[in-house]
Short mmCIF file of C-alpha atoms in Angstrom, two decimals:
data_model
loop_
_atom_site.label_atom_id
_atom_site.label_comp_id
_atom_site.label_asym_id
_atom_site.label_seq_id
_atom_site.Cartn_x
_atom_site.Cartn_y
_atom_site.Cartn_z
CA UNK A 944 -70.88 -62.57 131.52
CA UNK A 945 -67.37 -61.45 132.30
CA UNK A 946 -68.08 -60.32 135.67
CA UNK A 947 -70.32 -63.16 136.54
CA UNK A 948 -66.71 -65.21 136.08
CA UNK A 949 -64.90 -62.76 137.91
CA UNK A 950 -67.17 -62.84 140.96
CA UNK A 951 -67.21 -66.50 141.21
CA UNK A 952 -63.37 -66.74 140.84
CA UNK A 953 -62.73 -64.46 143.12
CA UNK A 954 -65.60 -66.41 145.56
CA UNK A 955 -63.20 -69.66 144.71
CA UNK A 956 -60.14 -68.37 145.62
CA UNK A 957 -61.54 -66.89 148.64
CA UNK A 958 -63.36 -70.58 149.58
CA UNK A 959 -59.99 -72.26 149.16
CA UNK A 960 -57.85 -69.83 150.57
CA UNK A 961 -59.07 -71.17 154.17
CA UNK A 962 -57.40 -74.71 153.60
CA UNK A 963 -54.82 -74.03 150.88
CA UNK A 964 -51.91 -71.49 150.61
CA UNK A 965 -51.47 -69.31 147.00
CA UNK A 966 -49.02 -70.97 145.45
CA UNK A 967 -51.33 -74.48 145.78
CA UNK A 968 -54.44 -72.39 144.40
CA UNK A 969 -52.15 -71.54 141.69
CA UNK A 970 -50.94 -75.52 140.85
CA UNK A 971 -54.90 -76.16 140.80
CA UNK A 972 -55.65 -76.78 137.53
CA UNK A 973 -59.67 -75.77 137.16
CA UNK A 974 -58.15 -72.51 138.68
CA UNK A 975 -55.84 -71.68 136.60
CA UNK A 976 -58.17 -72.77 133.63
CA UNK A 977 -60.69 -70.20 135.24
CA UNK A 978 -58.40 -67.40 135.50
CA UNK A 979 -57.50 -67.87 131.91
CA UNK A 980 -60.68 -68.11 130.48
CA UNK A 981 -62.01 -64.84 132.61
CA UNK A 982 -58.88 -63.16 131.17
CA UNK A 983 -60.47 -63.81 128.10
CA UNK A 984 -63.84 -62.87 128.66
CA UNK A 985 -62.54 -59.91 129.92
CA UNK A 986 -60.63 -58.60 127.40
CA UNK A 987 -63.25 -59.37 125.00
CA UNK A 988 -65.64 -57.49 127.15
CA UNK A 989 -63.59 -54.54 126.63
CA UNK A 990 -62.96 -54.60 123.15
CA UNK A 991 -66.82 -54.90 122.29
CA UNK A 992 -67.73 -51.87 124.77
CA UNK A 993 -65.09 -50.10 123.27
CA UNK A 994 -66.43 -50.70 119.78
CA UNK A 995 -70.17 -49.79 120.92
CA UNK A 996 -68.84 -46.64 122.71
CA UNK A 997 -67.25 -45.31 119.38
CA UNK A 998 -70.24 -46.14 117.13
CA UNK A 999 -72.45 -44.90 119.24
CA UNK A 1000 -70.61 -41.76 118.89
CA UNK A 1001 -71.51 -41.39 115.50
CA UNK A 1002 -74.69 -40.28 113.80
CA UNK A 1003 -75.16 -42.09 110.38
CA UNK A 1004 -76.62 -41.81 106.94
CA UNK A 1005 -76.67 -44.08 104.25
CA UNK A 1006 -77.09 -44.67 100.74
CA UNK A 1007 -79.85 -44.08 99.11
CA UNK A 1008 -81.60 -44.42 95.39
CA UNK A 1009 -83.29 -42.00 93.59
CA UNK A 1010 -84.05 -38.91 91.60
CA UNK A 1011 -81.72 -35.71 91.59
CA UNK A 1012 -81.54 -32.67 89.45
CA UNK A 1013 -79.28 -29.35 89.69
CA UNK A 1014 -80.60 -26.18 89.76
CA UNK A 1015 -80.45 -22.48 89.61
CA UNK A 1016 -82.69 -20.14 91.77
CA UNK A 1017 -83.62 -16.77 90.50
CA UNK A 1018 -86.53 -14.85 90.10
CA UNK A 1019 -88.64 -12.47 87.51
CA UNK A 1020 -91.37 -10.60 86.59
CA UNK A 1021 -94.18 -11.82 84.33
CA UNK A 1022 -94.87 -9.57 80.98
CA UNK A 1023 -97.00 -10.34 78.49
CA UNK A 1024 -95.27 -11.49 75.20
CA UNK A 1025 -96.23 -8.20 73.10
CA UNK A 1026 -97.58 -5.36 74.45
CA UNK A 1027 -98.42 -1.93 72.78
CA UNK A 1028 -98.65 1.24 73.75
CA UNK A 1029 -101.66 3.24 72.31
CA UNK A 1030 -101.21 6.97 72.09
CA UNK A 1031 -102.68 9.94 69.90
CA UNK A 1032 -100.43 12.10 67.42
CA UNK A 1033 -103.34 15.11 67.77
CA UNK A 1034 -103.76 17.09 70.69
CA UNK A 1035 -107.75 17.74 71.73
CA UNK A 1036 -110.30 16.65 74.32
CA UNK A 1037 -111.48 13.09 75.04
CA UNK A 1038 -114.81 13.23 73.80
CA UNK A 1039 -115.64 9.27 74.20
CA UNK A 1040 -114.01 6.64 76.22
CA UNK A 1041 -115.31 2.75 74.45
CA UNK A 1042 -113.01 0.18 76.43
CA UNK A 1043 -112.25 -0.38 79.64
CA UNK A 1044 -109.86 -2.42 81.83
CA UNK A 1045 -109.46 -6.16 80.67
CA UNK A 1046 -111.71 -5.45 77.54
CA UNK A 1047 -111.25 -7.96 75.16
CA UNK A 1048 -110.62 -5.59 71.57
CA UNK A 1049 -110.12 -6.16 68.03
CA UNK A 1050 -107.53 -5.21 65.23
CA UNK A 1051 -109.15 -1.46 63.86
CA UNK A 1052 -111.72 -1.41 66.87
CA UNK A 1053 -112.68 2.12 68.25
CA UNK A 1054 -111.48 3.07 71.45
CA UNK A 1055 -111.41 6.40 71.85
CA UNK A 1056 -112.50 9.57 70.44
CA UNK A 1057 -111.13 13.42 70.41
CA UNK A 1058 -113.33 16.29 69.57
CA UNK A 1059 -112.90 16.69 66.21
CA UNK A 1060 -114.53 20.14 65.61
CA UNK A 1061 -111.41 21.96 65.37
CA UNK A 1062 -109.65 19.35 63.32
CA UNK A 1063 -112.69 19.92 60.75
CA UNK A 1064 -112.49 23.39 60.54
CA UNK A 1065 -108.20 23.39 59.59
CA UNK A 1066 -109.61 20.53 56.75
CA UNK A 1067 -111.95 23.40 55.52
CA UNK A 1068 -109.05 25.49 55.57
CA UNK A 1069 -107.00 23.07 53.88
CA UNK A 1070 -109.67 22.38 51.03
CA UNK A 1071 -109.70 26.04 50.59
CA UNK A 1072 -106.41 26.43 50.10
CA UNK A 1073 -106.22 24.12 47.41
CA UNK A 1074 -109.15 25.42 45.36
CA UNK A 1075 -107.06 28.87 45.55
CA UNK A 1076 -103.95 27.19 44.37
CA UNK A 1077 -105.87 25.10 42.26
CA UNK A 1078 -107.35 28.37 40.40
CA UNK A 1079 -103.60 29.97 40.54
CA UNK A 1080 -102.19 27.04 38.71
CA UNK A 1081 -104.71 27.29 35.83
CA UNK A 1082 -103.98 30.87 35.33
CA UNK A 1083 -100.65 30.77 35.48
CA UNK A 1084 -100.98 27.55 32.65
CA UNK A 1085 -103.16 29.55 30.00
CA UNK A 1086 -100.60 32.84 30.73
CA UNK A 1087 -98.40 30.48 29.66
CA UNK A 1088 -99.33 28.81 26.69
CA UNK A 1089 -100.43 32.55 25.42
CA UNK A 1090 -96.74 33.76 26.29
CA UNK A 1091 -94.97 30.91 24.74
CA UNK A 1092 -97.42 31.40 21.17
CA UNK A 1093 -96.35 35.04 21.67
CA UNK A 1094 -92.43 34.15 22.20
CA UNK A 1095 -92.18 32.40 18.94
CA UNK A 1096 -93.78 34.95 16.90
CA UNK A 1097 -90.80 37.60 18.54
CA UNK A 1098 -94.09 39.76 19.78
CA UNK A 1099 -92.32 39.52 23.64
CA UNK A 1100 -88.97 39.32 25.00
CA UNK A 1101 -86.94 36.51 26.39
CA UNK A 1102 -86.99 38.19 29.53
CA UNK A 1103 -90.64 38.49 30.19
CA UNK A 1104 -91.60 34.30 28.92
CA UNK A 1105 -88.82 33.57 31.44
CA UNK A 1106 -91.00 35.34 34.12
CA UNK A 1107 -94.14 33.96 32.66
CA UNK A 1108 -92.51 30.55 33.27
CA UNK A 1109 -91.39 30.70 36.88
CA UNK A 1110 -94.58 32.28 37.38
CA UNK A 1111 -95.87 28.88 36.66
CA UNK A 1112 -93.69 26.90 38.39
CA UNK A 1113 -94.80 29.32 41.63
CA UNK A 1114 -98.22 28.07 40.74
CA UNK A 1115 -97.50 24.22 40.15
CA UNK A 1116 -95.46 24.26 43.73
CA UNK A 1117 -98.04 26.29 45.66
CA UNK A 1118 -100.59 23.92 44.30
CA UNK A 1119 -98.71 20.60 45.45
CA UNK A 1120 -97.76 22.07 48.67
CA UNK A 1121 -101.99 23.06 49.04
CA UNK A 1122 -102.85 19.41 48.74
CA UNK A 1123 -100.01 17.83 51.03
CA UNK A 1124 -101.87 20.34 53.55
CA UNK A 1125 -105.52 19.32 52.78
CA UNK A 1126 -104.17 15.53 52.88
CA UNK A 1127 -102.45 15.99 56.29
CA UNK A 1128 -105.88 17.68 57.58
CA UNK A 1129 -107.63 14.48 56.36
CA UNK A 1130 -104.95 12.71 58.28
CA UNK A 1131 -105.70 14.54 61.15
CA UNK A 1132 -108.93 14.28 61.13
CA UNK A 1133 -108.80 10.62 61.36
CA UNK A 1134 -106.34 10.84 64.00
CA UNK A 1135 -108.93 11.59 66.35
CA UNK A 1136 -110.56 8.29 66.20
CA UNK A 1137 -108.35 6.20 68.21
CA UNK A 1138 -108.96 2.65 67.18
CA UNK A 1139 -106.76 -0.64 68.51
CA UNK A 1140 -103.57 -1.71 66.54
CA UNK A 1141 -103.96 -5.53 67.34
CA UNK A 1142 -106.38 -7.80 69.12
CA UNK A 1143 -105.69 -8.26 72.51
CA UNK A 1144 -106.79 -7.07 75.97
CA UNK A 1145 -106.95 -3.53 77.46
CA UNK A 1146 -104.35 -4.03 80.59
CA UNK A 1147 -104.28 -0.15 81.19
CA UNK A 1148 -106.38 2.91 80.33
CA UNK A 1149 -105.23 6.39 81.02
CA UNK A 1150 -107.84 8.61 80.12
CA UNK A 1151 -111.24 9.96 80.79
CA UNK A 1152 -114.01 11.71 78.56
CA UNK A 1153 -113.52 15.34 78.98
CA UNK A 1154 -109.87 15.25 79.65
CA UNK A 1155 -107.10 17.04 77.37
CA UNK A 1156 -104.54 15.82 75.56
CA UNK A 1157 -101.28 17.20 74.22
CA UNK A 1158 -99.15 15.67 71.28
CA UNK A 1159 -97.11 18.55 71.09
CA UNK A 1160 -93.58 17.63 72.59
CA UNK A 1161 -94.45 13.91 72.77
CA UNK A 1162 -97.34 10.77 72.19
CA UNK A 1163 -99.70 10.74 75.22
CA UNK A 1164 -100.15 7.11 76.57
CA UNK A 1165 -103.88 6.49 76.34
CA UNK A 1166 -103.81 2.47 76.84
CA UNK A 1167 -101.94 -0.47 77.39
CA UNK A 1168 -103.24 -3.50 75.16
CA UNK A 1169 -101.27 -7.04 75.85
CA UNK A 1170 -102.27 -9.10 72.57
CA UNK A 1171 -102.21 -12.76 73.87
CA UNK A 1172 -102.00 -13.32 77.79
CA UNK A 1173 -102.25 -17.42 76.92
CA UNK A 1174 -98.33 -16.62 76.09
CA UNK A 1175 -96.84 -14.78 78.63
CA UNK A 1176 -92.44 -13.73 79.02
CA UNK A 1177 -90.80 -13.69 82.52
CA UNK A 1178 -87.69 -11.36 82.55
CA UNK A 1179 -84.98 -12.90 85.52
CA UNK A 1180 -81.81 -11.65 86.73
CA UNK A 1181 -79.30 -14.40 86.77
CA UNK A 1182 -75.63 -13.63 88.52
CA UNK A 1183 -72.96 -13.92 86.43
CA UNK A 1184 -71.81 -16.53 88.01
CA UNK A 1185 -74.38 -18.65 86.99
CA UNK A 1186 -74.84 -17.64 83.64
CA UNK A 1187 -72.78 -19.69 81.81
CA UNK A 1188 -75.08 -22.39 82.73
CA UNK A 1189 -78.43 -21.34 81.35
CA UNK A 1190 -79.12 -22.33 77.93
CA UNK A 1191 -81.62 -21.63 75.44
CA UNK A 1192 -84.95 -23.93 75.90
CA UNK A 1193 -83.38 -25.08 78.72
CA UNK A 1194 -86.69 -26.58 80.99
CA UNK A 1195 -87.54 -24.21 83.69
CA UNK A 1196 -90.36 -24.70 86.76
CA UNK A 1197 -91.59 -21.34 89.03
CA UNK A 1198 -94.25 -20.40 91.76
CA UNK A 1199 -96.01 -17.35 91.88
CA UNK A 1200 -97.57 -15.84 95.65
CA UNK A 1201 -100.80 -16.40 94.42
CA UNK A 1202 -100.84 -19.82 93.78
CA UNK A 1203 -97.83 -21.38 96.06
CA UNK A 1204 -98.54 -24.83 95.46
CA UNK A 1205 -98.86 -25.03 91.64
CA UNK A 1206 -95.70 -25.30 89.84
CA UNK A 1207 -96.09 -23.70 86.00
CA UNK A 1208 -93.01 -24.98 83.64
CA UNK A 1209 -91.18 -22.93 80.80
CA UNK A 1210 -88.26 -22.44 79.03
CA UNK A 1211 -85.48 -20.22 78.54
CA UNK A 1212 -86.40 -18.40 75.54
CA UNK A 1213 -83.40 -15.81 75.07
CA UNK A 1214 -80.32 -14.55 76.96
CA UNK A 1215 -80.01 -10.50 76.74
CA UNK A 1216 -75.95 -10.12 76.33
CA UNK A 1217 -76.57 -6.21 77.78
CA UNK A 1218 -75.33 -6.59 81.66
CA UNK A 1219 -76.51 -4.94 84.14
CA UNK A 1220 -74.79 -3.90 87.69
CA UNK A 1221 -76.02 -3.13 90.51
CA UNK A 1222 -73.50 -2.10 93.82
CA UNK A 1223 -70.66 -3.46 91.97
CA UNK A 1224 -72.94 -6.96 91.30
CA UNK A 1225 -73.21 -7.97 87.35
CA UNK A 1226 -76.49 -9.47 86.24
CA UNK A 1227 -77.57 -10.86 83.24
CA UNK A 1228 -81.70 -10.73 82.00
CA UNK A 1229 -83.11 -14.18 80.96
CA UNK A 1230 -86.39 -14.63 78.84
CA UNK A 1231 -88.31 -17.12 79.70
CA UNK A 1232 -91.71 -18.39 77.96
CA UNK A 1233 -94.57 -19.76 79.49
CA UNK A 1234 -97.86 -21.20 78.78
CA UNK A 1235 -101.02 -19.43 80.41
CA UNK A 1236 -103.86 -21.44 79.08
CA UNK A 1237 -105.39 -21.03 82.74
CA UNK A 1238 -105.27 -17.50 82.85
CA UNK A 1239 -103.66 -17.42 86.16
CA UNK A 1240 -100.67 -15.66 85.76
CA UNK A 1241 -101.29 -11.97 85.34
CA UNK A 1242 -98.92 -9.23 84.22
CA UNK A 1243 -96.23 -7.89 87.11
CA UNK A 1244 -96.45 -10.94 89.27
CA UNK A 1245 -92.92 -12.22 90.92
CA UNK A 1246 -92.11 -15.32 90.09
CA UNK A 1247 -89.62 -17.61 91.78
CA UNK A 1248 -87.96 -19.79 89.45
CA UNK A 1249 -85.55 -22.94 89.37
CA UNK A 1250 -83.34 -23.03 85.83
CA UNK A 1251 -83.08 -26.90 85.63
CA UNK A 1252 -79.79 -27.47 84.59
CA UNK A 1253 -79.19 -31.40 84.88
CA UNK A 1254 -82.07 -34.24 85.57
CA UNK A 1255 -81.23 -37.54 86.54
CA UNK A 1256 -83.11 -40.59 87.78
CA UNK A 1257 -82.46 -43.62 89.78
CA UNK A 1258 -79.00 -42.99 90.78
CA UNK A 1259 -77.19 -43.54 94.28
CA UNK A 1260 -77.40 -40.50 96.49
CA UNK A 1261 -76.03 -39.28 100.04
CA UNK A 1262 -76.46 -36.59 102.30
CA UNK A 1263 -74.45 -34.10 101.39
CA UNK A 1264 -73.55 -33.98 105.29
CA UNK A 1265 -72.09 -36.86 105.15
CA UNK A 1266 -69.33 -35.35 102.27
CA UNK A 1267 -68.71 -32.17 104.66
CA UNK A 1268 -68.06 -34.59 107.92
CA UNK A 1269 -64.62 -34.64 109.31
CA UNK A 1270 -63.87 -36.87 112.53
CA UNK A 1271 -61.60 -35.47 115.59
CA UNK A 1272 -58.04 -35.09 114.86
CA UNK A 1273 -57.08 -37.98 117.57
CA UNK A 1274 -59.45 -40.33 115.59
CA UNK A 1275 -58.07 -38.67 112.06
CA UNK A 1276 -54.71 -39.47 113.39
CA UNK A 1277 -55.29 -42.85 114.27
CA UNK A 1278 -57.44 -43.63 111.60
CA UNK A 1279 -54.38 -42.43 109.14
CA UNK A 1280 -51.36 -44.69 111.01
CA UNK A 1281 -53.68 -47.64 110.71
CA UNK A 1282 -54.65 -47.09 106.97
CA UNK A 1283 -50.76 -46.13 105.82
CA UNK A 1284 -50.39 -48.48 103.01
CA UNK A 1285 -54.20 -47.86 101.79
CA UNK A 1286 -55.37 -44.35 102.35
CA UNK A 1287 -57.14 -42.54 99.14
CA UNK A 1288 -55.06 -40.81 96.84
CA UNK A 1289 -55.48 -37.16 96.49
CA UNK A 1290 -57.32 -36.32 92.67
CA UNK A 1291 -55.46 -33.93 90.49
CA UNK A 1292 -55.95 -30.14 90.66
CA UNK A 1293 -58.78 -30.17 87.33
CA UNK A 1294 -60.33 -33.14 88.88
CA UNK A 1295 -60.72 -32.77 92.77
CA UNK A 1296 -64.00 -30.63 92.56
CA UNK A 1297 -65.51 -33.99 91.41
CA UNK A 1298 -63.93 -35.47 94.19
CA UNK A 1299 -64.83 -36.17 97.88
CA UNK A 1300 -64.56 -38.08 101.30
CA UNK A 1301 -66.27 -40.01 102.79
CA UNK A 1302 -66.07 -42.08 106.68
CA UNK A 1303 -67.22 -44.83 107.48
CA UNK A 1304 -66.82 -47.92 110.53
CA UNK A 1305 -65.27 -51.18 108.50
CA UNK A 1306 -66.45 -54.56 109.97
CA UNK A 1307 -64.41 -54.29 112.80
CA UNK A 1308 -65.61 -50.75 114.27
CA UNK A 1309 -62.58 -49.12 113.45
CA UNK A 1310 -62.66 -45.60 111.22
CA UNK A 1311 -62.16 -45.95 107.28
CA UNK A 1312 -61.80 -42.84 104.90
CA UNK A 1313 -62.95 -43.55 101.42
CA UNK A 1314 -62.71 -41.11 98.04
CA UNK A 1315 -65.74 -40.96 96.14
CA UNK A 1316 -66.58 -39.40 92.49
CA UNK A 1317 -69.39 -37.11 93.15
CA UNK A 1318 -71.94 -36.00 90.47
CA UNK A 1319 -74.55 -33.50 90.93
CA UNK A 1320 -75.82 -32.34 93.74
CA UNK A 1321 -79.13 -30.31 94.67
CA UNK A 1322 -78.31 -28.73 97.57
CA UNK A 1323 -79.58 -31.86 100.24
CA UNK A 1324 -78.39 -34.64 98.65
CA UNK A 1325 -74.80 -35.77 96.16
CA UNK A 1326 -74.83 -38.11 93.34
CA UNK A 1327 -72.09 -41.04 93.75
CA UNK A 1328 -70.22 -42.30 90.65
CA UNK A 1329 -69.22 -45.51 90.46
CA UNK A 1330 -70.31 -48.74 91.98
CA UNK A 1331 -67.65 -48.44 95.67
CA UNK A 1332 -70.99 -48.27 97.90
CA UNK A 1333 -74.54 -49.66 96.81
CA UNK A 1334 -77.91 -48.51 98.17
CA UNK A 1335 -78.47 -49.01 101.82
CA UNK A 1336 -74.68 -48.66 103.33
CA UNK A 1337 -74.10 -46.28 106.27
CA UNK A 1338 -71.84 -43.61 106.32
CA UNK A 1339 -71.11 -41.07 109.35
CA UNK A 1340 -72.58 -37.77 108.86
CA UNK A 1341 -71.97 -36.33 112.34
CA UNK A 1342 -70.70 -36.61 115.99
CA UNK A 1343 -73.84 -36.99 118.20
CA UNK A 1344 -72.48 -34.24 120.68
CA UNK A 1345 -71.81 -31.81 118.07
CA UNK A 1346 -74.96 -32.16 115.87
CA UNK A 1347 -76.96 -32.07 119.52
CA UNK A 1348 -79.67 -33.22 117.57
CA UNK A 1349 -81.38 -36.75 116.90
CA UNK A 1350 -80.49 -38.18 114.15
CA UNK A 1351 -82.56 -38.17 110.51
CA UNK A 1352 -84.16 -40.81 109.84
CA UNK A 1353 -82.50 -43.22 107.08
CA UNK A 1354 -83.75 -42.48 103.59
CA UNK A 1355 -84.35 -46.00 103.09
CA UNK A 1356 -84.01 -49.90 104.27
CA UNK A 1357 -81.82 -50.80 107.68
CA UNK A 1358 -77.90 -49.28 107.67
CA UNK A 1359 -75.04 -52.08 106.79
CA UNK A 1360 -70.97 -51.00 106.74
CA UNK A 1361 -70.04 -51.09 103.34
CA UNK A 1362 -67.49 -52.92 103.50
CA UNK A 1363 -69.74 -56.07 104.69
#
């Protein structure tokens, strides 16, 4: 429109020009209201393209409602939540193997058992043993009893009861120390059958029929029995940084590979105060239980898990490109002289890590820089305190040229300023 009334002006003052000198086009009063009102136009014109020109500069975001929750990322191995150890305390030969792999057993069940045939032969010995002592001891009790009767008629000496009586003694200890023998050969004996400690399943079995074992030095591991793989135990490495944050039954979500899209939920179960460092980084283990009613997590799996630390729902969110945006200095500049009287004040030291900035165009296209309380954030997207901006406001969250990329689409209903 303003150059359609500069053209015809111009075509005016060129029509008149023929008949009339400039200072008479100038007295004319339809041109002079012309000029003025194209000066007008004109100006406006320039203002408005001016406006468009810096707006369209900017890429925006706005406000949004919605869910957000913080979180910390770690991950773990999955462990049964009690799992023994079965070994032998005889050495021998495997003579039968019962169970196998994933073999569901019971509390006393028979697993395994050793040839025994030696065993039975050092329990002969043993029982031997004791009906020697045994026959010692009641010899040396009637040489007694015929010695003491003897002792307090004078017919023998001090000396020889005294002998009479350790003699007996000999015989009572060699007698005791006969049956501890014949008991450990029992013992023994029944150490050969190797029967499960609890009910559970077999998760490992390290043995064969026909293979030796040796108890000597230390307990041979024969199997691995995990009593309830319903419950399982995840043990995660959490950076000290981040410990301070995890709590006990504090909610907690992880994948395993095997099943990526199925999220299984826990909760922190204990925090091990033992660190542990590793190239000069300290870790801390976290417990975590979980339900496995499905029987689809299986012992040694890596987990990937998210600690949830803080939930919240239907609050006002933004991009948390938006908070990290900073406009050229020349705009900055200008933005600051214009806004003197009115710009944000800065938060105190304890408080300005709950404290951002945000830009934004007011109602006349010109940049404003606002403070904002921030809550928690999940990485994407911020939480904003306080009721300054509402849902569906636009803020700038990027130069066009810079982010060289098209813009993301709004996370909900059309973009107003907020100051409208």
């Amino acid at each position: 429109m303003a150059l359609d009334c500069i053209r015809g002006l111009h075509r005016s003052i060129i029509k008149g020009s023929t008949n009339m000198t400039f200072p008479s086009v100038i007295k004319n009063h339809k041109i002079a209201t012309g000029i003025i009102l194209c000066a007008i136009a004109v100006t406006s014109y320039l203002i408005i393209a001016n406006k468009a020109d810096n707006a369209s500069s900017y890429v925006f975001t706005q406000f949004a409602e919605g869910d957000i929750e913080s979180i910390i990322s770690s991950t773990g191995t999955l462990n049964p939540v009690t799992e023994i150890i079965v070994g032998t305390q005889v050495s021998g030969t495997i003579e039968k193997v019962l169970v196998d792999f994933n073999d569901k057993v019971r509390k006393g069940q028979i697993i395994a058992v050793l040839d025994s045939a030696l065993l039975q032969m050092a329990l002969n010995n043993a029982e031997a043993d004791s009906l020697n002592a045994e026959g010692q001891l009641e010899a040396a009790e009637m040489n007694y009893k015929q010695s003491e009767q003897l002792s307090l008629k004078g017919l023998i000496s001090e000396t020889d009861f005294q002998t009479v009586k350790t003699a007996l003694k000999t015989a009572q200890a060699g007698f005791m120390n006969s049956r501890t023998a014949l008991q450990r050969a029992v013992q023994n004996l029944n150490y050969s059958i190797i029967r499960s400690p609890i009910n559970g399943t077999v998760t490992s079995r390290n043995i064969d029929p026909g293979q030796t074992v040796a108890a000597s030095f230390s307990t041979p591991t024969l199997f691995t029995i995990a009593q309830d793989l319903s419950k399982m135990e995840i043990t995660a490495s959490v950076d000290e940084s981040d410990i301070g944050q995890i709590k006990d039954g504090q909610n907690v979500r992880f994948v395993v590979q095997s099943y990526p899209d199925k999220i299984f939920t826990g909760a922190v179960k204990q925090i091990r105060l033992k660190p542990i460092t590793t190239s000069n980084v300290v870790n801390y283990i976290v417990v975590v239980s979980a339900e496995n009613k499905e029987n689809l997590l299986l012992p040694g799996m890596t987990t990937t898990i998210q600690f949830i630390i803080e939930h919240k729902t239907n609050v006002l969110l933004v991009a948390n490109a938006a908070l990290r945006f900073q406009p050229t200095e020349k705009d900055k500049a200008a933005a600051q002289k214009r806004m003197q009287s009115s710009m944000p004040s800065a938060p105190s030291d304890n408080a300005a890590a709950d404290w951002k900035h945000l830009w934004y165009l007011d109602k006349d296209g010109q940049l404003v820089l606002a403070s904002v309380h921030v809550g928690i954030s999940d990485g994407t997207n911020t939480e904003i305190l306080g009721n300054q901006f509402t849902k569906g406001m636009k803020v700038i969250r990027g130069i066009e040229a810079d982010l060289n990329t098209t813009p993301s689409k709004p996370a909900s209903g059309g973009m107003r300023s907020p100051m409208m």
